[in-house]
Coordinates of C-alpha atoms in Angstrom, one line a residue:
Chain A
M12 CA -15.6 -28.5 -28.5
S13 CA -15.4 -31.8 -30.3
A14 CA -14.6 -30.6 -33.8
T15 CA -11.6 -28.4 -33.1
S16 CA -8.1 -29.0 -34.3
P17 CA -5.2 -28.6 -31.9
N18 CA -4.2 -25.3 -33.6
D19 CA -7.4 -23.6 -32.5
I20 CA -6.7 -24.3 -28.9
A21 CA -5.3 -21.3 -26.9
I22 CA -5.3 -23.0 -23.5
S23 CA -5.4 -26.6 -22.7
I24 CA -5.8 -27.6 -19.1
R25 CA -5.2 -31.3 -18.6
N26 CA -6.0 -33.3 -15.4
I27 CA -5.0 -30.5 -13.0
T28 CA -5.1 -31.4 -9.3
Q29 CA -4.2 -28.8 -6.7
R30 CA -3.6 -29.6 -3.0
F31 CA -2.6 -27.0 -0.6
G32 CA -0.5 -28.4 2.3
E33 CA 0.8 -32.0 2.6
E34 CA -1.6 -34.7 1.8
G35 CA -2.9 -36.2 5.1
A36 CA -2.0 -33.1 7.1
P37 CA -4.9 -31.7 9.1
D38 CA -4.9 -28.4 7.3
S39 CA -4.5 -29.9 3.9
V40 CA -7.0 -28.7 1.3
L41 CA -7.8 -30.3 -2.0
A42 CA -8.7 -27.3 -4.1
L43 CA -9.0 -28.8 -7.5
D44 CA -9.6 -32.4 -8.4
D45 CA -8.7 -33.5 -11.9
V46 CA -9.9 -30.5 -13.9
S47 CA -9.6 -30.6 -17.7
L48 CA -10.7 -27.8 -20.0
D49 CA -9.8 -26.7 -23.5
I50 CA -10.3 -23.0 -24.4
R51 CA -10.4 -22.0 -28.1
K52 CA -8.6 -19.0 -29.5
G53 CA -10.8 -15.9 -29.4
E54 CA -13.2 -17.5 -26.9
F55 CA -14.6 -15.9 -23.8
V56 CA -14.8 -18.5 -21.1
C57 CA -16.2 -17.8 -17.6
L58 CA -15.4 -19.9 -14.6
L59 CA -18.4 -19.7 -12.4
G60 CA -18.7 -21.3 -9.0
P61 CA -19.2 -20.9 -5.3
S62 CA -16.5 -19.2 -3.1
G63 CA -13.5 -21.2 -2.5
C64 CA -14.1 -23.7 -5.4
G65 CA -10.7 -23.1 -7.0
K66 CA -11.7 -20.7 -9.8
S67 CA -8.9 -18.3 -9.1
T68 CA -6.5 -21.3 -8.6
I69 CA -7.1 -22.4 -12.1
L70 CA -6.4 -18.9 -13.4
N71 CA -3.2 -18.7 -11.3
I72 CA -2.0 -22.0 -12.6
V73 CA -2.7 -21.1 -16.3
G74 CA -1.0 -17.7 -15.6
G75 CA 2.1 -19.5 -14.2
L76 CA 1.9 -18.0 -10.7
F77 CA 2.3 -21.4 -9.2
R78 CA 2.7 -25.0 -10.2
P79 CA -0.2 -27.5 -9.7
T80 CA 0.3 -30.6 -7.6
S81 CA -0.3 -32.6 -10.7
G82 CA -1.5 -32.2 -14.3
T83 CA -0.3 -30.0 -17.2
T84 CA -1.3 -26.8 -18.8
L85 CA -0.5 -25.8 -22.3
V86 CA -0.7 -22.2 -23.5
E87 CA -0.5 -21.9 -27.3
G88 CA 1.1 -25.4 -27.2
R89 CA 3.8 -24.5 -24.7
S90 CA 3.7 -26.0 -21.3
V91 CA 3.4 -23.7 -18.3
E92 CA 5.7 -24.7 -15.5
G93 CA 5.0 -22.2 -12.8
T94 CA 6.6 -19.3 -14.7
P95 CA 4.4 -16.7 -16.3
H96 CA 4.3 -16.6 -20.1
T97 CA 4.2 -12.9 -20.1
D98 CA 4.5 -12.6 -23.9
Q99 CA 1.1 -14.5 -24.3
I100 CA -0.7 -13.8 -21.1
A101 CA -1.8 -10.7 -19.2
F102 CA -3.6 -10.7 -15.9
V103 CA -6.3 -8.3 -14.9
F104 CA -7.2 -8.5 -11.2
Q105 CA -9.4 -6.2 -9.1
E106 CA -8.8 -2.5 -9.6
S107 CA -6.8 -2.2 -6.4
T108 CA -3.9 -4.0 -8.1
L109 CA -2.9 -0.6 -9.6
F110 CA 0.2 0.5 -7.7
P111 CA -1.0 3.5 -5.6
W112 CA 2.5 5.0 -5.4
Y113 CA 2.7 5.4 -9.2
T114 CA 0.6 7.6 -11.5
V115 CA -1.5 5.9 -14.1
I116 CA 1.1 6.3 -16.8
E117 CA 3.8 5.0 -14.5
N118 CA 1.7 2.0 -13.7
F119 CA 1.7 1.2 -17.5
R120 CA 5.4 1.8 -17.8
I121 CA 6.3 -0.5 -14.9
A122 CA 4.0 -3.2 -16.3
M123 CA 6.0 -3.1 -19.6
K124 CA 9.3 -2.7 -17.9
F125 CA 8.7 -5.9 -15.9
R126 CA 8.0 -7.7 -19.1
G127 CA 11.2 -6.4 -20.6
M128 CA 9.6 -4.4 -23.4
A129 CA 11.6 -1.6 -25.0
A130 CA 11.2 1.7 -23.2
S131 CA 10.6 3.5 -26.5
E132 CA 7.3 1.7 -26.8
W133 CA 6.0 2.3 -23.3
D134 CA 4.2 5.6 -23.6
D135 CA 2.7 5.0 -27.1
R136 CA 1.2 1.7 -26.0
A137 CA 0.0 3.1 -22.7
M138 CA -1.8 6.1 -24.4
K139 CA -3.3 3.9 -27.0
A140 CA -4.8 1.5 -24.4
L141 CA -5.9 4.5 -22.3
K142 CA -7.7 6.0 -25.3
A143 CA -9.4 2.7 -25.9
V144 CA -11.0 2.9 -22.5
G145 CA -11.6 6.7 -22.6
M146 CA -9.1 7.5 -19.8
A147 CA -6.3 9.2 -21.8
S148 CA -6.7 12.5 -20.0
F149 CA -6.0 10.9 -16.6
A150 CA -2.5 9.6 -17.4
R151 CA -0.9 11.8 -14.8
H152 CA -3.4 11.1 -12.0
Y153 CA -2.7 8.8 -9.1
P154 CA -5.1 5.9 -8.8
D155 CA -6.5 7.2 -5.5
Q156 CA -7.6 10.3 -7.4
L157 CA -9.9 8.3 -9.6
S158 CA -13.2 6.7 -8.8
V159 CA -13.4 2.9 -8.5
G160 CA -14.9 2.5 -12.0
M161 CA -12.2 4.7 -13.6
R162 CA -9.5 2.8 -11.8
Q163 CA -10.9 -0.5 -13.2
R164 CA -10.9 1.1 -16.7
V165 CA -7.3 2.0 -16.2
N166 CA -6.5 -1.5 -14.8
M167 CA -8.1 -3.2 -17.8
A168 CA -6.2 -0.9 -20.1
R169 CA -3.0 -1.9 -18.3
G170 CA -3.8 -5.5 -19.2
I171 CA -4.6 -4.6 -22.8
C172 CA -1.6 -2.4 -23.5
V173 CA 0.8 -5.4 -23.7
E174 CA -1.2 -6.8 -26.5
T175 CA -1.1 -10.4 -25.4
P176 CA -3.4 -12.9 -27.2
I177 CA -4.7 -14.1 -23.8
L178 CA -6.3 -12.1 -21.0
L179 CA -6.9 -13.8 -17.6
M180 CA -9.4 -11.8 -15.5
D181 CA -9.8 -12.6 -11.8
E182 CA -13.1 -11.2 -10.6
P183 CA -12.1 -7.8 -12.0
F184 CA -15.4 -6.2 -11.3
A185 CA -16.0 -7.6 -7.8
A186 CA -15.5 -4.3 -6.1
L187 CA -17.7 -2.3 -8.5
D188 CA -21.4 -1.4 -8.2
E189 CA -23.8 -3.1 -10.5
Q190 CA -24.2 -0.3 -13.1
T191 CA -20.5 0.2 -13.4
R192 CA -20.1 -3.6 -13.8
M193 CA -22.6 -3.6 -16.7
V194 CA -20.9 -0.7 -18.5
L195 CA -17.5 -2.2 -18.2
G196 CA -18.9 -5.6 -19.3
E197 CA -20.1 -3.9 -22.5
D198 CA -16.7 -2.3 -23.0
L199 CA -15.1 -5.7 -22.5
S200 CA -17.5 -7.4 -25.0
Q201 CA -16.5 -4.7 -27.6
L202 CA -12.9 -5.2 -26.9
L203 CA -13.2 -8.9 -27.4
A204 CA -15.0 -8.3 -30.8
A205 CA -12.4 -5.8 -31.8
T206 CA -9.2 -7.7 -30.9
G207 CA -10.1 -11.4 -31.0
K208 CA -8.5 -12.0 -27.6
T209 CA -9.0 -15.2 -25.7
I210 CA -10.3 -14.3 -22.3
V211 CA -10.8 -16.4 -19.2
F212 CA -12.9 -14.7 -16.6
V213 CA -13.5 -15.7 -13.1
T214 CA -16.7 -14.4 -11.5
H215 CA -19.4 -14.9 -8.9
S216 CA -22.0 -13.0 -10.8
L217 CA -24.5 -15.1 -12.9
A218 CA -25.6 -12.2 -15.0
E219 CA -22.0 -11.2 -15.8
A220 CA -21.2 -14.8 -16.8
V221 CA -24.1 -15.1 -19.1
F222 CA -23.7 -11.6 -20.6
L223 CA -20.0 -12.0 -21.4
S224 CA -19.3 -15.6 -22.1
D225 CA -19.2 -17.8 -25.1
R226 CA -19.0 -20.7 -22.7
I227 CA -19.6 -20.9 -18.9
A228 CA -17.8 -23.5 -17.0
V229 CA -19.9 -24.1 -13.9
M230 CA -17.8 -25.5 -11.1
T231 CA -18.6 -27.7 -8.1
A232 CA -17.9 -26.9 -4.4
R233 CA -14.5 -27.8 -3.1
P234 CA -12.7 -29.9 -4.3
G235 CA -13.4 -28.0 -7.5
K236 CA -14.4 -29.9 -10.6
I237 CA -16.1 -28.7 -13.7
K238 CA -19.7 -29.7 -13.3
T239 CA -21.2 -28.6 -16.7
I240 CA -20.3 -26.3 -19.6
I241 CA -23.0 -24.1 -20.9
D242 CA -22.9 -22.6 -24.3
V243 CA -24.1 -19.1 -24.9
N244 CA -24.7 -18.6 -28.6
E245 CA -24.6 -14.8 -29.0
A246 CA -22.2 -12.8 -31.1
H247 CA -19.9 -10.2 -29.6
P248 CA -20.1 -7.3 -29.2
R249 CA -23.2 -7.8 -27.1
S250 CA -25.7 -5.0 -26.5
P251 CA -27.5 -4.6 -23.2
D252 CA -30.7 -5.7 -25.1
F253 CA -29.3 -9.2 -24.8
M254 CA -30.1 -9.1 -21.1
L255 CA -33.8 -8.5 -21.9
E256 CA -34.2 -11.6 -24.0
P257 CA -36.0 -14.6 -22.5
R258 CA -33.0 -16.7 -23.4
F259 CA -30.8 -14.6 -21.1
S260 CA -33.0 -15.3 -18.1
E261 CA -33.2 -19.0 -19.1
L262 CA -29.4 -19.3 -19.1
R263 CA -29.1 -17.4 -15.9
N264 CA -31.6 -19.6 -14.2
Q265 CA -30.0 -22.7 -15.6
C266 CA -26.7 -21.5 -14.1
Y267 CA -28.3 -20.8 -10.8
A268 CA -30.0 -24.2 -10.6
L269 CA -26.6 -25.8 -11.2
L270 CA -24.9 -23.7 -8.6
R271 CA -27.5 -23.9 -5.9
D272 CA -26.6 -27.3 -4.6
E273 CA -22.9 -26.4 -4.7
I274 CA -23.4 -23.2 -2.8
R275 CA -25.4 -25.2 -0.1
A276 CA -22.5 -27.7 0.0
T277 CA -20.0 -24.8 0.5
M278 CA -22.1 -23.3 3.3
A279 CA -22.4 -26.6 5.0
A280 CA -18.7 -27.1 4.8
Q281 CA -18.2 -23.6 6.4
R282 CA -20.5 -24.5 9.2
D283 CA -18.8 -27.9 9.8
P284 CA -15.4 -28.0 8.2
A285 CA -14.3 -31.3 9.7
G286 CA -17.3 -33.2 8.5
V287 CA -16.7 -32.4 4.8
E288 CA -13.0 -32.8 4.7
A289 CA -13.2 -36.3 6.3
Chain B
M19 CA -19.5 11.7 0.7
S20 CA -20.7 15.2 0.0
T21 CA -23.2 15.0 2.9
A22 CA -20.4 13.9 5.3
S23 CA -18.1 16.8 4.3
S24 CA -20.9 19.4 4.6
T25 CA -21.6 18.5 8.2
L26 CA -18.0 19.1 9.0
G27 CA -18.0 22.7 7.7
S28 CA -19.1 24.7 4.7
S29 CA -15.7 24.7 3.1
G30 CA -12.2 23.4 3.9
A31 CA -10.5 26.8 3.6
A32 CA -13.0 28.6 5.9
T33 CA -12.8 25.9 8.5
S34 CA -9.0 25.9 8.6
R35 CA -9.0 29.7 8.9
R36 CA -11.3 29.6 11.9
A37 CA -9.2 26.8 13.4
F38 CA -6.2 29.1 13.0
H39 CA -7.9 32.0 14.7
L40 CA -8.9 29.8 17.6
R41 CA -5.4 28.5 17.9
M42 CA -4.0 32.0 18.0
I43 CA -6.4 33.0 20.7
L44 CA -5.4 30.0 22.8
I45 CA -1.6 30.8 22.5
V46 CA -2.1 34.5 23.2
G47 CA -4.2 33.6 26.2
I48 CA -1.6 31.4 27.7
V49 CA 1.2 33.9 27.1
A50 CA -0.9 36.6 28.7
A51 CA -1.7 34.4 31.7
L52 CA 2.0 33.6 32.2
E53 CA 2.9 37.3 31.9
F54 CA 0.4 38.2 34.6
Y55 CA 1.6 35.3 36.8
G56 CA 5.3 36.2 36.3
R57 CA 4.8 39.9 37.0
F58 CA 2.4 40.0 39.9
V59 CA 2.4 36.6 41.6
A60 CA 5.5 34.5 41.1
D61 CA 8.8 34.6 43.0
A62 CA 11.3 36.4 40.7
T63 CA 14.0 33.9 41.6
L64 CA 12.0 31.0 40.3
F65 CA 9.9 32.3 37.4
S66 CA 10.1 35.0 34.7
P67 CA 7.3 36.6 32.7
P68 CA 7.5 35.8 28.9
S69 CA 8.5 39.4 28.1
K70 CA 11.6 39.1 30.2
I71 CA 12.4 35.7 28.8
V72 CA 12.4 37.1 25.3
Q73 CA 14.6 40.0 26.4
S74 CA 16.9 37.6 28.1
F75 CA 17.1 35.5 24.9
F76 CA 18.6 38.4 23.0
T77 CA 20.9 39.6 25.8
D78 CA 22.0 36.6 27.8
I79 CA 21.7 33.8 25.3
M80 CA 22.5 35.3 21.9
G81 CA 24.9 37.7 23.5
D82 CA 27.0 35.0 25.0
A83 CA 29.3 33.3 22.5
R84 CA 29.8 30.3 24.8
I85 CA 26.0 29.6 24.9
V86 CA 25.5 30.1 21.2
R87 CA 28.3 27.6 20.6
A88 CA 26.6 25.2 23.1
L89 CA 23.3 25.5 21.2
W90 CA 25.1 24.9 17.9
I91 CA 26.8 21.8 19.3
C92 CA 23.4 20.6 20.4
I93 CA 22.1 21.0 16.9
V94 CA 25.0 19.1 15.5
E95 CA 24.6 16.3 18.0
I96 CA 20.9 16.0 17.1
A97 CA 21.7 16.0 13.3
V98 CA 24.6 13.5 13.6
A99 CA 22.6 11.1 15.9
Y100 CA 19.7 11.3 13.5
V101 CA 21.7 10.6 10.3
L102 CA 23.4 7.7 12.0
S103 CA 20.1 6.2 13.2
I104 CA 18.6 6.6 9.7
V105 CA 21.5 4.9 8.0
F106 CA 21.8 2.0 10.5
G107 CA 18.0 1.8 11.3
V108 CA 16.9 1.5 7.6
T109 CA 19.7 -1.0 6.8
T110 CA 18.9 -3.1 9.8
G111 CA 15.2 -2.9 9.1
L112 CA 15.7 -4.0 5.5
L113 CA 17.8 -7.0 6.6
V114 CA 15.4 -8.0 9.4
G115 CA 12.3 -7.6 7.2
A116 CA 13.9 -9.2 4.1
T117 CA 12.2 -12.6 4.6
P118 CA 9.6 -14.0 7.0
F119 CA 12.4 -16.2 8.4
T120 CA 14.8 -13.3 9.3
R121 CA 11.8 -11.4 10.7
R122 CA 10.9 -14.3 13.0
A123 CA 14.5 -14.7 14.1
F124 CA 15.4 -11.1 14.8
F125 CA 12.3 -8.9 15.2
P126 CA 11.6 -10.0 18.8
V127 CA 15.1 -8.9 19.8
V128 CA 14.5 -5.5 18.3
I129 CA 11.1 -5.2 20.1
A130 CA 12.7 -6.3 23.4
L131 CA 15.4 -3.7 23.1
Y132 CA 12.9 -1.0 22.2
V133 CA 10.7 -1.5 25.3
I134 CA 13.6 -1.2 27.7
P135 CA 13.6 2.3 29.3
Q136 CA 16.9 3.5 28.1
V137 CA 17.2 6.2 30.8
S138 CA 18.6 3.5 33.0
F139 CA 21.6 3.3 30.7
L140 CA 22.3 7.0 30.7
P141 CA 25.0 6.8 33.4
L142 CA 26.6 3.9 31.5
T143 CA 26.5 5.8 28.3
I144 CA 28.3 8.8 29.9
L145 CA 30.9 6.4 31.3
L146 CA 31.5 4.9 27.9
F147 CA 31.5 8.0 25.8
G148 CA 32.6 10.7 28.2
L149 CA 31.2 14.2 29.0
G150 CA 31.4 15.6 25.5
P151 CA 29.1 15.3 22.4
A152 CA 29.9 11.6 21.8
A153 CA 27.7 10.5 24.7
K154 CA 24.8 12.7 23.5
I155 CA 25.0 11.4 20.0
A156 CA 25.1 7.8 21.2
F157 CA 22.1 8.4 23.5
G158 CA 20.1 10.1 20.7
F159 CA 21.1 7.3 18.3
S160 CA 20.1 4.5 20.6
H161 CA 16.7 6.2 21.1
A162 CA 16.0 6.9 17.5
I163 CA 17.1 3.7 15.8
F164 CA 14.4 1.4 17.2
P165 CA 11.2 3.1 15.9
I166 CA 13.0 3.4 12.5
I167 CA 13.8 -0.4 12.4
I168 CA 10.4 -1.4 13.6
N169 CA 8.5 0.7 11.1
V170 CA 10.7 -0.3 8.2
V171 CA 10.1 -4.0 9.1
S172 CA 6.3 -3.5 9.5
G173 CA 6.2 -1.5 6.3
M174 CA 7.8 -4.4 4.4
R175 CA 5.5 -6.9 6.1
T176 CA 2.2 -5.2 5.1
V177 CA 2.9 -5.3 1.3
R178 CA -0.3 -6.6 -0.2
E179 CA -0.4 -10.1 -1.7
L180 CA -2.4 -8.6 -4.5
H181 CA 0.4 -6.3 -5.6
L182 CA 3.0 -9.0 -5.3
N183 CA 0.9 -11.3 -7.4
A184 CA 0.3 -8.6 -10.0
A185 CA 4.0 -7.9 -10.2
R186 CA 4.8 -11.6 -10.6
S187 CA 2.1 -12.0 -13.3
M188 CA 3.9 -9.3 -15.2
G189 CA 7.2 -11.2 -15.0
A190 CA 8.8 -9.0 -12.4
S191 CA 12.1 -10.4 -11.0
R192 CA 12.7 -10.5 -7.3
L193 CA 14.8 -7.3 -7.5
D194 CA 12.1 -5.6 -9.6
T195 CA 9.6 -6.5 -7.0
I196 CA 11.7 -5.1 -4.1
R197 CA 12.5 -1.9 -6.0
H198 CA 9.1 -1.1 -7.4
V199 CA 6.6 -2.7 -5.0
V200 CA 8.1 -3.4 -1.6
L201 CA 10.2 -0.2 -1.2
P202 CA 7.5 2.3 -2.4
H203 CA 4.9 0.5 -0.3
M204 CA 7.2 0.9 2.7
V205 CA 7.7 4.7 2.4
P206 CA 4.7 6.0 4.4
S207 CA 5.6 3.5 7.2
L208 CA 9.3 4.6 7.0
F209 CA 8.3 8.2 7.6
T210 CA 6.2 7.2 10.6
G211 CA 9.4 5.6 11.9
L212 CA 11.4 8.7 11.0
R213 CA 9.0 11.0 12.8
L214 CA 8.9 8.9 15.9
G215 CA 12.7 8.5 15.6
M216 CA 13.2 12.3 15.6
T217 CA 11.0 12.7 18.7
L218 CA 13.0 10.1 20.6
N219 CA 16.3 11.4 19.2
L220 CA 15.5 14.9 20.6
L221 CA 14.6 13.3 23.9
G222 CA 17.8 11.2 24.0
V223 CA 20.2 14.1 23.1
I224 CA 18.6 16.7 25.4
L225 CA 18.3 14.2 28.2
A226 CA 22.0 13.4 28.0
E227 CA 22.8 17.1 27.7
L228 CA 20.9 18.0 30.9
Y229 CA 22.1 15.0 32.8
V230 CA 25.8 15.9 32.6
S231 CA 27.7 18.3 30.5
N232 CA 31.0 20.3 30.9
S233 CA 30.3 23.1 28.4
G234 CA 27.1 22.2 26.6
V235 CA 23.5 23.4 27.0
G236 CA 23.2 21.2 30.1
F237 CA 26.0 23.0 31.8
F238 CA 24.4 26.4 31.3
T239 CA 20.9 25.3 32.4
R240 CA 22.4 24.0 35.6
L241 CA 24.4 27.3 36.0
F242 CA 21.3 29.4 35.6
A243 CA 19.2 27.2 37.8
E244 CA 21.7 27.2 40.6
D245 CA 22.0 31.0 40.3
F246 CA 18.2 31.4 40.7
N247 CA 18.2 33.2 37.3
P248 CA 15.0 32.1 35.6
G249 CA 15.1 34.6 32.7
P250 CA 18.1 33.1 30.8
L251 CA 17.2 29.6 32.1
F252 CA 13.8 29.7 30.4
A253 CA 15.2 31.4 27.4
L254 CA 17.7 28.6 27.0
I255 CA 15.0 25.9 27.4
G256 CA 12.8 27.8 24.9
S257 CA 15.7 27.8 22.4
L258 CA 15.9 24.0 22.8
A259 CA 12.2 23.8 22.2
I260 CA 12.5 25.9 19.0
I261 CA 15.3 23.6 17.8
A262 CA 13.2 20.6 18.4
I263 CA 10.2 22.1 16.6
A264 CA 12.4 23.0 13.7
F265 CA 13.8 19.5 13.4
N266 CA 10.3 18.0 13.5
E267 CA 9.2 20.4 10.8
I268 CA 12.1 19.3 8.6
V269 CA 11.0 15.7 8.9
R270 CA 7.3 16.6 8.3
I271 CA 8.1 18.6 5.1
A272 CA 10.4 15.8 3.8
E273 CA 7.5 13.3 4.4
R274 CA 5.1 15.5 2.4
R275 CA 7.5 16.0 -0.5
L276 CA 8.9 12.5 -0.7
T277 CA 6.0 10.1 -0.2
P278 CA 5.1 8.9 -3.6
G279 CA 1.5 9.8 -4.6
A280 CA 1.2 12.0 -1.5
H281 CA -0.1 15.1 -3.3
R282 CA -3.6 13.6 -3.9
K283 CA -5.8 16.6 -3.6
T284 CA -8.2 16.5 -6.5
I285 CA -10.2 13.4 -5.9
I286 CA -12.7 12.9 -8.6
K287 CA -16.0 12.0 -7.0
T288 CA -18.3 11.2 -9.8
A289 CA -17.3 9.7 -13.2
G290 CA -20.1 10.7 -15.5
K291 CA -21.0 7.4 -16.9
E292 CA -21.3 5.2 -13.9
K293 CA -23.1 7.4 -11.4
Q294 CA -25.5 8.6 -14.2

């Protein structure tokens, strides 16, 4: 992290603080407290932390869905001021963000229409992305006609089709069973190797974080800060064999040890919210 | 999933065929019982067996140009009241549901008006709109509009945050979001409103017809009732029932055809890779 020039930085998060509600108000919540993080181009960074630690909040700020209370975010050198940089960033949320009233192909078209892309490109790009995830023959299906795993393939492809350099993924696999998660994780690792995209990935899953990341940013309980950054030195695309290596378990255990106290703190806060906020 | 469906019946087609047979047996049974009651038990001045009612439908109802015209007017009243309530109901619903602020301000008023039993206003409606079709249309309209408004508003309210966020992350404008997220999301709820609206519209129009009428269906039902002539009376009431069922069917078919993504029949249960 130290020896990088500014040109290699895709996303630069500087001193972000996020408070929901007026400061001093009884329902005011400090979600993020002075978070800074630089993400290099082509890097896969996982934000790992207990529920409610502000992982998704970071992603939403980077994605321009809202403006932080204080601090700045630069995406490819340009500052994000609460408006999505749709030419550089695509979001992938859980599979249920596919619009159920549109077919698969219509979901792609609408995503590109919203971005103001030329209508002549829509179908070509959509089919290319669908082929990449092996879902080309389901273009005319409605999302409800597909299994959860298939829907998430389509949803990932919808994020890929716009060919932005940066992909923000907010717990995209949270609703999937473990096997499907693993398979899609492999797909994602291949995609990363093939396209050189920068990916920021929010997850609860330790195994997922270690398997996918170049770096894991382990966060504290609320108010969220970055506790430690763990490097995972393993080239993409990663094979499932990586999970069998002793190093994989070591990293996973290391993450767990770091998280355990934070999870206990979160649970204590849930039991007695007043005590922690005070 | 497969175990659940197998306990319900071996196959969907066979089950629905058996259900159809059972339904037919029930209907034939009821008609036969009424026939028996009408022929051998009931007072002929108060009740007619179904066979006589059908006969009377073709002679007394279809054979009398005034009654055919009255039924036709009734159909027009129902249609006009319904179209008006859709136009004004949907527009009002969209305005009330547009923002949380407008919803807070106006929705309680809509709810309050909806729960008032409108029958108490029927005499007033007649006074205001006279004995002709206008009063029936007004009464059908005032019944149908409320469920339409309420369901449009609640359809807009239940838009998922997830979909709004996704649209925003793709750079959708406010107008884009309404056109491609809020409105399509609202469609199933809109149709719930339209179905309820039709039920109440029929109630309103027919209620007003029966209450007072100088040449409409209500006039003739009163005439036949006062003459102790149950055959044409039941035939006329049956005609109204058929009209009501036909209107409801139109709404149901429209719902099936127009709800986006409604034809979802082939659900793929296993996707090779993940279920192994």
